[in-house]
Short mmCIF file of C-alpha atoms and ligand atoms in Angstrom, two decimals:
data_model
loop_
_atom_site.label_atom_id
_atom_site.label_comp_id
_atom_site.label_asym_id
_atom_site.label_seq_id
_atom_site.Cartn_x
_atom_site.Cartn_y
_atom_site.Cartn_z
CA MET A 1 -107.47 76.05 76.98
CA ILE A 2 -103.67 76.22 77.17
CA LEU A 3 -103.45 72.61 78.37
CA LYS A 4 -105.79 71.13 75.74
CA GLY A 5 -104.68 67.62 74.87
CA LYS A 6 -102.22 67.38 77.78
CA ARG A 7 -102.50 64.37 80.04
CA ILE A 8 -101.62 65.04 83.62
CA LEU A 9 -101.36 62.37 86.25
CA VAL A 10 -101.94 64.02 89.61
CA GLY A 11 -100.60 62.18 92.66
CA VAL A 12 -102.09 62.99 96.08
CA THR A 13 -100.46 61.97 99.35
CA GLY A 14 -101.42 62.27 103.01
CA SER A 15 -101.26 65.92 103.97
CA ILE A 16 -103.83 68.49 105.04
CA ALA A 17 -102.99 70.32 101.80
CA ALA A 18 -104.76 67.49 99.92
CA TYR A 19 -107.94 69.57 100.01
CA LYS A 20 -106.19 72.02 97.68
CA THR A 21 -105.74 69.21 95.15
CA ALA A 22 -109.45 69.62 94.45
CA ILE A 23 -108.85 73.27 93.46
CA LEU A 24 -105.77 72.32 91.45
CA THR A 25 -107.70 69.59 89.62
CA ARG A 26 -110.43 72.05 88.75
CA LEU A 27 -107.90 74.58 87.42
CA LEU A 28 -106.17 71.92 85.30
CA ILE A 29 -109.47 70.68 83.88
CA LYS A 30 -110.62 74.24 83.16
CA SER A 31 -107.35 74.79 81.26
CA GLY A 32 -108.18 71.84 79.02
CA ALA A 33 -106.02 69.07 80.54
CA GLU A 34 -107.07 65.46 81.00
CA VAL A 35 -106.48 64.63 84.65
CA GLN A 36 -106.09 61.22 86.25
CA LEU A 37 -105.74 61.14 90.02
CA VAL A 38 -103.69 58.57 91.90
CA ALA A 39 -103.98 58.77 95.67
CA THR A 40 -102.33 57.03 98.60
CA THR A 41 -104.70 55.59 101.20
CA SER A 42 -103.74 58.27 103.70
CA ALA A 43 -104.50 61.02 101.12
CA LEU A 44 -108.07 59.74 101.13
CA ASP A 45 -108.29 60.49 104.87
CA PHE A 46 -107.95 64.15 103.92
CA ILE A 47 -110.04 64.40 100.73
CA THR A 48 -112.82 62.16 99.46
CA PRO A 49 -112.37 60.24 96.22
CA LEU A 50 -115.86 61.39 95.23
CA THR A 51 -114.79 65.07 95.25
CA LEU A 52 -111.68 64.38 93.18
CA ALA A 53 -113.44 61.98 90.81
CA THR A 54 -116.26 64.47 90.18
CA LEU A 55 -113.82 67.28 89.43
CA SER A 56 -111.48 65.18 87.27
CA LYS A 57 -114.35 63.27 85.59
CA ARG A 58 -112.46 60.01 86.18
CA PRO A 59 -112.36 57.54 89.06
CA VAL A 60 -109.54 58.09 91.53
CA LEU A 61 -107.05 55.23 91.55
CA SER A 62 -105.56 54.14 94.83
CA ALA A 63 -105.02 50.39 95.00
CA PHE A 64 -103.39 47.97 92.55
CA PHE A 65 -106.45 45.78 92.71
CA GLU A 66 -110.08 46.72 93.27
CA LYS A 67 -111.92 43.87 94.92
CA SER A 68 -115.39 45.27 94.12
CA SER A 69 -114.85 45.40 90.35
CA GLY A 70 -112.06 42.83 90.13
CA GLN A 71 -110.09 45.51 88.25
CA TRP A 72 -106.28 45.62 88.19
CA HIS A 73 -104.73 49.09 87.79
CA ASN A 74 -101.65 48.89 85.70
CA HIS A 75 -99.06 51.36 87.02
CA VAL A 76 -96.89 50.97 83.94
CA GLU A 77 -99.73 52.01 81.62
CA LEU A 78 -100.54 54.95 83.88
CA GLY A 79 -96.94 56.10 83.76
CA LEU A 80 -96.84 55.83 79.97
CA TRP A 81 -100.18 57.62 79.51
CA ALA A 82 -99.10 60.86 81.20
CA ASP A 83 -97.29 63.89 79.73
CA LEU A 84 -96.58 65.06 83.27
CA PHE A 85 -96.78 63.42 86.70
CA LEU A 86 -97.58 66.12 89.24
CA VAL A 87 -97.54 65.07 92.90
CA ALA A 88 -99.34 67.70 94.97
CA PRO A 89 -99.18 67.58 97.91
CA LEU A 90 -96.05 65.49 98.42
CA SER A 91 -95.74 64.34 102.04
CA ALA A 92 -92.41 63.77 103.80
CA ASN A 93 -93.18 60.06 103.80
CA THR A 94 -93.76 59.72 100.06
CA LEU A 95 -90.80 62.04 99.40
CA SER A 96 -88.60 59.66 101.34
CA LYS A 97 -89.96 56.71 99.34
CA PHE A 98 -89.26 58.56 96.06
CA ALA A 99 -85.71 59.29 97.26
CA GLN A 100 -85.13 55.62 98.17
CA GLY A 101 -86.96 53.96 95.26
CA ALA A 102 -89.48 52.28 97.58
CA CYS A 103 -92.52 50.76 95.92
CA ASP A 104 -95.30 49.90 98.34
CA ASN A 105 -98.41 51.41 96.75
CA LEU A 106 -99.86 52.33 93.36
CA LEU A 107 -98.53 55.90 93.54
CA THR A 108 -94.92 54.95 94.30
CA ALA A 109 -95.03 52.17 91.69
CA THR A 110 -96.33 54.66 89.12
CA TYR A 111 -93.54 57.09 90.06
CA LEU A 112 -90.90 54.43 89.45
CA SER A 113 -92.34 53.33 86.13
CA CYS A 114 -93.36 56.63 84.56
CA ARG A 115 -91.30 58.00 81.70
CA CYS A 116 -92.69 61.53 81.70
CA PRO A 117 -91.25 64.46 83.68
CA VAL A 118 -92.24 64.62 87.34
CA MET A 119 -93.19 67.79 89.23
CA LEU A 120 -93.35 67.68 93.02
CA ALA A 121 -95.12 70.11 95.37
CA PRO A 122 -94.04 69.26 98.92
CA ALA A 123 -96.22 70.22 101.87
CA MET A 124 -95.02 69.84 105.43
CA ASP A 125 -94.93 71.50 108.76
CA LEU A 126 -92.20 74.07 109.45
CA ASP A 127 -89.66 71.90 111.26
CA MET A 128 -90.32 68.85 109.11
CA TYR A 129 -89.62 70.86 105.96
CA GLN A 130 -86.34 72.14 107.44
CA HIS A 131 -85.24 68.76 108.80
CA PRO A 132 -81.86 67.75 107.34
CA SER A 133 -83.23 64.39 106.17
CA VAL A 134 -86.09 66.09 104.29
CA ARG A 135 -83.70 68.66 102.80
CA ALA A 136 -81.41 65.81 101.68
CA ASN A 137 -84.34 63.93 100.16
CA LEU A 138 -85.53 67.02 98.29
CA GLU A 139 -82.04 67.53 96.91
CA LYS A 140 -81.84 63.89 95.96
CA VAL A 141 -85.14 63.83 94.04
CA ALA A 142 -84.19 67.10 92.32
CA SER A 143 -80.89 65.49 91.28
CA PHE A 144 -82.94 62.74 89.55
CA GLY A 145 -84.32 65.49 87.29
CA ASN A 146 -87.65 65.95 89.08
CA ILE A 147 -88.97 69.52 89.17
CA VAL A 148 -89.37 70.48 92.84
CA LEU A 149 -91.77 73.36 93.54
CA ASP A 150 -90.64 75.15 96.69
CA ALA A 151 -93.13 75.15 99.54
CA GLU A 152 -94.58 78.58 100.28
CA THR A 153 -94.32 80.61 103.45
CA GLY A 154 -97.32 81.42 105.63
CA GLU A 155 -99.59 80.01 108.27
CA LEU A 156 -99.34 76.25 108.71
CA ALA A 157 -102.00 73.79 109.84
CA SER A 158 -100.11 73.32 113.13
CA GLY A 159 -100.53 76.98 113.98
CA LEU A 160 -96.85 77.67 113.33
CA SER A 161 -95.88 80.13 110.67
CA GLY A 162 -93.09 79.70 108.12
CA GLN A 163 -92.14 77.75 105.02
CA GLY A 164 -93.94 74.47 104.40
CA ARG A 165 -97.31 75.25 102.82
CA MET A 166 -97.90 73.52 99.52
CA MET A 167 -97.47 75.97 96.66
CA GLU A 168 -100.85 77.58 95.98
CA PRO A 169 -102.82 75.84 93.18
CA GLU A 170 -102.74 79.01 91.03
CA HIS A 171 -98.95 79.11 91.28
CA ILE A 172 -98.67 75.40 90.50
CA LEU A 173 -100.86 76.01 87.45
CA GLU A 174 -98.45 78.77 86.30
CA ARG A 175 -95.56 76.31 86.64
CA VAL A 176 -97.48 73.68 84.66
CA PHE A 177 -98.14 76.27 81.92
CA ASP A 178 -94.46 77.20 81.91
CA PHE A 179 -93.51 73.55 81.68
CA PHE A 180 -95.63 72.96 78.59
CA ASN A 181 -95.02 76.35 76.97
CA SER A 182 -91.34 76.69 77.52
CA LYS A 183 -89.14 76.02 74.57
CA ASN A 184 -86.43 75.97 77.20
CA GLU A 185 -84.50 78.57 75.23
CA PHE A 186 -82.79 79.78 78.42
CA GLY A 187 -82.31 76.33 79.92
CA GLY A 188 -79.10 76.32 82.00
CA LYS A 189 -78.82 80.13 81.78
CA LYS A 190 -78.75 82.37 84.83
CA VAL A 191 -80.63 85.65 84.72
CA LEU A 192 -80.47 88.38 87.36
CA ILE A 193 -83.14 91.06 87.55
CA THR A 194 -83.08 94.15 89.76
CA LEU A 195 -86.54 95.54 90.39
CA GLY A 196 -88.59 98.00 92.38
CA PRO A 197 -87.51 101.28 93.94
CA THR A 198 -84.87 101.80 96.61
CA GLN A 199 -85.52 103.75 99.80
CA GLU A 200 -83.00 106.15 101.30
CA ALA A 201 -83.62 107.02 104.94
CA LEU A 202 -83.89 110.63 106.09
CA ASP A 203 -84.50 109.58 109.67
CA PRO A 204 -85.92 106.41 111.32
CA VAL A 205 -89.42 107.08 109.98
CA ARG A 206 -88.95 108.92 106.66
CA PHE A 207 -87.28 108.09 103.39
CA LEU A 208 -86.70 109.30 99.82
CA SER A 209 -87.97 106.94 97.13
CA ASN A 210 -90.03 106.82 93.93
CA HIS A 211 -93.24 105.32 92.53
CA SER A 212 -91.74 102.13 91.06
CA SER A 213 -94.05 99.14 91.71
CA GLY A 214 -91.61 96.49 90.43
CA LYS A 215 -94.28 95.12 88.06
CA MET A 216 -92.14 95.30 84.93
CA GLY A 217 -89.23 93.53 86.63
CA PHE A 218 -91.59 90.90 88.02
CA ALA A 219 -93.06 90.30 84.55
CA LEU A 220 -89.52 89.90 83.22
CA ALA A 221 -88.69 87.41 85.95
CA GLN A 222 -91.78 85.39 84.99
CA ALA A 223 -90.98 85.56 81.28
CA PHE A 224 -87.36 84.44 81.76
CA LYS A 225 -88.52 81.67 84.09
CA ALA A 226 -91.02 80.51 81.46
CA ALA A 227 -88.16 80.43 78.94
CA GLY A 228 -86.32 78.00 81.22
CA ALA A 229 -83.85 80.37 82.93
CA ASP A 230 -82.62 80.11 86.49
CA VAL A 231 -83.92 83.48 87.69
CA HIS A 232 -82.44 85.56 90.51
CA VAL A 233 -84.20 88.68 91.70
CA VAL A 234 -82.80 91.52 93.78
CA ALA A 235 -85.85 93.49 94.82
CA GLY A 236 -86.24 96.85 96.48
CA PRO A 237 -89.25 97.39 98.75
CA VAL A 238 -92.28 96.30 96.68
CA ALA A 239 -95.72 95.07 97.67
CA LEU A 240 -95.57 92.26 95.09
CA LYS A 241 -95.51 88.69 96.33
CA LEU A 242 -92.30 87.40 94.83
CA ASP A 243 -92.12 84.00 96.53
CA GLY A 244 -93.56 80.83 95.07
CA HIS A 245 -92.70 81.60 91.45
CA GLY A 246 -89.47 79.64 91.35
CA PHE A 247 -87.11 82.64 91.54
CA GLN A 248 -84.27 83.13 94.02
CA VAL A 249 -85.27 86.37 95.74
CA GLN A 250 -83.14 88.78 97.79
CA ARG A 251 -84.86 91.78 99.28
CA VAL A 252 -82.95 95.01 99.85
CA THR A 253 -83.84 98.55 100.87
CA THR A 254 -81.15 101.02 99.81
CA ALA A 255 -79.22 101.54 96.57
CA THR A 256 -76.02 100.53 98.37
CA GLU A 257 -77.58 97.24 99.48
CA MET A 258 -78.91 96.64 95.98
CA TYR A 259 -75.44 97.25 94.56
CA GLU A 260 -73.78 94.84 97.02
CA ALA A 261 -76.37 92.07 96.37
CA THR A 262 -76.19 92.53 92.59
CA LYS A 263 -72.40 92.71 92.48
CA ALA A 264 -72.12 89.47 94.49
CA LEU A 265 -74.23 87.60 91.91
CA HIS A 266 -73.01 89.40 88.78
CA GLY A 267 -70.07 87.13 87.94
CA GLN A 268 -72.20 83.96 87.71
CA MET A 269 -74.91 85.47 85.51
CA ASP A 270 -75.48 85.16 81.76
CA VAL A 271 -78.00 88.01 81.62
CA ILE A 272 -78.52 90.96 83.94
CA VAL A 273 -81.60 93.15 83.59
CA PHE A 274 -81.43 96.46 85.46
CA ALA A 275 -85.15 97.08 85.89
CA ALA A 276 -84.93 98.77 89.30
CA ALA A 277 -85.68 102.46 89.70
CA VAL A 278 -82.67 103.14 91.90
CA ALA A 279 -82.81 106.37 93.92
CA ASP A 280 -80.08 108.53 92.43
CA PHE A 281 -79.45 110.38 95.71
CA ARG A 282 -79.40 109.69 99.41
CA PRO A 283 -79.44 112.07 102.36
CA GLU A 284 -75.94 112.96 103.47
CA SER A 285 -76.35 111.18 106.79
CA PRO A 286 -79.72 109.94 108.03
CA ALA A 287 -80.69 111.37 111.41
CA SER A 288 -80.61 108.78 114.18
CA GLN A 289 -83.76 110.29 115.75
CA LYS A 290 -86.94 111.56 114.13
CA ILE A 291 -86.34 115.03 112.71
CA LYS A 292 -88.48 117.54 114.64
CA LYS A 293 -90.02 120.71 113.21
CA GLN A 294 -87.79 123.59 114.20
CA GLY A 295 -88.03 126.46 111.80
CA GLU A 296 -89.52 127.22 108.41
CA GLU A 297 -87.01 125.40 106.29
CA LEU A 298 -85.10 122.15 106.44
CA PRO A 299 -82.10 122.21 104.13
CA LEU A 300 -81.32 118.75 102.76
CA ARG A 301 -77.92 117.80 101.39
CA LEU A 302 -78.11 114.82 99.06
CA PHE A 303 -75.22 112.63 97.98
CA PRO A 304 -75.18 110.70 94.72
CA ASN A 305 -75.79 106.96 95.02
CA VAL A 306 -73.76 104.36 93.23
CA ASP A 307 -74.93 103.80 89.64
CA ILE A 308 -75.30 100.04 89.75
CA ALA A 309 -75.67 99.50 86.00
CA PHE A 310 -72.69 101.78 85.25
CA GLU A 311 -70.39 100.10 87.79
CA LEU A 312 -71.33 96.56 86.74
CA GLY A 313 -71.12 97.61 83.08
CA LYS A 314 -67.38 98.15 83.68
CA MET A 315 -67.13 94.54 84.92
CA LYS A 316 -69.18 92.99 82.10
CA LYS A 317 -67.80 89.60 81.10
CA GLU A 318 -67.38 88.27 77.56
CA GLY A 319 -70.73 86.93 76.37
CA GLN A 320 -72.72 88.46 79.22
CA ILE A 321 -75.79 90.49 78.25
CA HIS A 322 -76.71 93.66 80.14
CA VAL A 323 -80.18 95.12 79.65
CA GLY A 324 -81.03 98.57 80.96
CA PHE A 325 -84.12 100.71 81.17
CA ALA A 326 -84.45 104.39 80.46
CA LEU A 327 -87.33 106.47 81.71
CA GLU A 328 -87.38 109.76 79.89
CA THR A 329 -89.62 112.80 79.58
CA GLU A 330 -87.92 114.60 76.68
CA GLN A 331 -85.46 113.84 73.85
CA GLU A 332 -86.25 110.26 74.70
CA GLU A 333 -84.34 108.46 71.94
CA VAL A 334 -81.21 110.60 72.37
CA HIS A 335 -81.10 110.04 76.14
CA ALA A 336 -81.86 106.33 75.88
CA LYS A 337 -79.12 105.77 73.32
CA ALA A 338 -76.68 107.79 75.43
CA LYS A 339 -77.42 105.49 78.40
CA LEU A 340 -76.92 102.43 76.18
CA ILE A 341 -73.36 103.54 75.49
CA ARG A 342 -72.48 105.10 78.85
CA LYS A 343 -73.65 102.09 80.88
CA ASN A 344 -72.27 99.48 78.42
CA PHE A 345 -75.74 97.95 77.85
CA ASP A 346 -76.44 95.51 75.02
CA LEU A 347 -80.07 96.55 74.97
CA VAL A 348 -81.88 99.52 76.45
CA VAL A 349 -85.65 99.59 76.94
CA LEU A 350 -87.10 103.06 76.65
CA ASN A 351 -90.21 103.90 78.66
CA SER A 352 -91.87 107.20 78.06
CA ALA A 353 -92.96 108.87 81.30
CA THR A 354 -95.43 111.06 79.46
CA GLU A 355 -97.72 108.55 77.71
CA GLU A 356 -100.98 107.17 79.08
CA GLY A 357 -100.92 103.59 80.46
CA VAL A 358 -97.12 103.46 80.40
CA GLY A 359 -94.48 103.07 83.09
CA PHE A 360 -94.80 103.14 86.88
CA LYS A 361 -97.72 101.35 88.56
CA HIS A 362 -99.54 100.47 85.33
CA ASP A 363 -100.17 96.88 84.26
CA THR A 364 -99.51 97.88 80.66
CA ASN A 365 -96.48 99.37 78.98
CA GLN A 366 -95.27 100.53 75.59
CA VAL A 367 -91.55 100.56 74.91
CA ARG A 368 -88.82 100.91 72.32
CA ILE A 369 -85.95 98.48 72.57
CA PHE A 370 -82.63 99.73 71.21
CA ASN A 371 -79.84 97.30 70.48
CA LYS A 372 -76.18 98.38 70.66
CA ASN A 373 -75.84 97.20 67.05
CA GLY A 374 -78.44 99.70 65.88
CA GLY A 375 -81.60 97.55 66.15
CA ASP A 376 -84.77 99.39 67.17
CA VAL A 377 -88.03 97.60 68.07
CA GLN A 378 -91.20 99.54 68.85
CA THR A 379 -93.96 97.70 70.73
CA ALA A 380 -97.68 98.39 70.97
CA LEU A 381 -99.35 99.21 74.33
CA LEU A 382 -99.45 95.72 75.86
CA PRO A 383 -99.72 93.98 79.25
CA LYS A 384 -96.32 94.05 80.98
CA LEU A 385 -95.99 90.26 80.66
CA ASP A 386 -96.26 90.54 76.87
CA ILE A 387 -93.70 93.35 76.85
CA ALA A 388 -91.47 91.13 79.00
CA ARG A 389 -91.77 88.28 76.48
CA LEU A 390 -90.71 90.63 73.67
CA ILE A 391 -87.69 91.76 75.72
CA VAL A 392 -86.78 88.10 76.34
CA GLU A 393 -86.95 87.55 72.55
CA GLU A 394 -84.59 90.49 71.97
CA VAL A 395 -82.17 89.21 74.61
CA LYS A 396 -82.18 85.85 72.91
CA LYS A 397 -81.37 87.44 69.55
CA ALA A 398 -78.54 89.46 71.13
CA ALA A 399 -77.00 86.52 72.98
CA ALA A 400 -74.03 84.75 71.46
CA TRP A 401 -75.23 81.34 72.68
CA SER A 402 -78.59 81.49 70.87
N1 LIG B 1 -79.60 102.49 87.30
C1 LIG B 1 -78.82 101.83 88.21
N2 LIG B 1 -78.35 102.49 89.30
C2 LIG B 1 -78.63 103.79 89.49
C3 LIG B 1 -79.45 104.47 88.57
C4 LIG B 1 -79.91 103.81 87.46
O1 LIG B 1 -78.58 100.63 88.03
N3 LIG B 1 -78.17 104.40 90.56
C5 LIG B 1 -80.05 101.78 86.09
C6 LIG B 1 -81.57 101.59 86.02
O2 LIG B 1 -81.94 100.37 86.62
C7 LIG B 1 -81.83 101.62 84.52
C8 LIG B 1 -80.75 102.53 83.99
O3 LIG B 1 -79.72 102.54 84.97
O4 LIG B 1 -81.63 100.37 83.92
C9 LIG B 1 -81.18 103.93 83.69
O5 LIG B 1 -81.87 104.48 84.78
P1 LIG B 1 -82.48 105.95 84.72
O6 LIG B 1 -83.05 106.31 86.04
O7 LIG B 1 -83.34 106.12 83.49
O8 LIG B 1 -81.20 106.80 84.42
P2 LIG B 1 -80.16 107.52 85.31
O9 LIG B 1 -78.83 106.94 85.02
O10 LIG B 1 -80.57 107.58 86.73
O11 LIG B 1 -80.15 108.97 84.64
P3 LIG B 1 -81.17 110.20 84.78
O12 LIG B 1 -81.92 109.99 86.09
O13 LIG B 1 -80.27 111.35 84.77
O14 LIG B 1 -82.07 110.12 83.57
#
């Protein structure tokens, strides 16, 4: 019941995604929130007020004045009642009204008079979402301080495929949790996280890589996001769905690509977490055609890859925090502390490769976090998201701005 006692005004506008507002309403109610729906008339072409009223346990408001009951719905009171005004889905039409300050229905009037933060989940077809006027309106409403939840990529109602789908209700719920939970300790701070493995081609169909799933880096991205940071992710090839969580994501394949992407962002970042399991070696020169069986043996010459953390450690700026990981199988503390110094980390997170439930692929982890000033924190075996929260705490303690 994370949202117990929270009052959420949910706005619904005319979009096929309005059917998902029913699921969203149910999730919010199940999490303990009080939900009041405000719908435009065209929203009610897509979803019945009876469905939404039953799920939210309150009548859906749509008009200023209800002839049947003679009731007047006061938009100012509605706006003052809410802790959050969440408009999902937000159509291009209502977006444009929000951008212009138009006030021609109960929902737009409520938007103009509400004092609480506003979260917007646009839903549009591919080309509409990319249209320069829509992009300009999205930027404009974001500049007013509204939280804009990026549309997700996938199949669209038109049959086209691309960005435009309303963020999935489960993802919106995560963002609502973050909004209420966040103490905004990393507000205005930029955090870059490398995650996943890298792949180094042997030939067009084979590569060298490792078992990294990217789960720890993903948990860190979520934890920093929840703490209010502007999160950038440079991800090697992982199966995780990284879009729709509010991070800026760049996907790369090789260690060299990861280095280039990370170096380009490094200068603007306040915190960099090197959570990727970068392949230390690459084949001397990948074959341009598939390597055929010829004899018994195939000698492989491997060249060392760039050590991203080491190279960027040399460029570390005053006040920047670098966090590294160390995966060790023996003399763990000695090796981890050596990496802390060699790679100019502020913190190093030691994973043991030998313990049960720890490291690659698992959803749990147990770590020791060493600080360059001698601090040493040992965690229990916990879900990776909890470990990530503890790491975020340690980063906060280490940061000069905190
Ligand atoms: N790292 C990196 N680039 C590399 C190798 C490692 O950025 N080419 C980073 C990892 O993301 C991690 C830290 O350096 O934060 C330590 O990685 P690890 O694989 O434990 O250590 P290595 O330096 O590769 O040393 P070794 O494999 O000899 O233990």
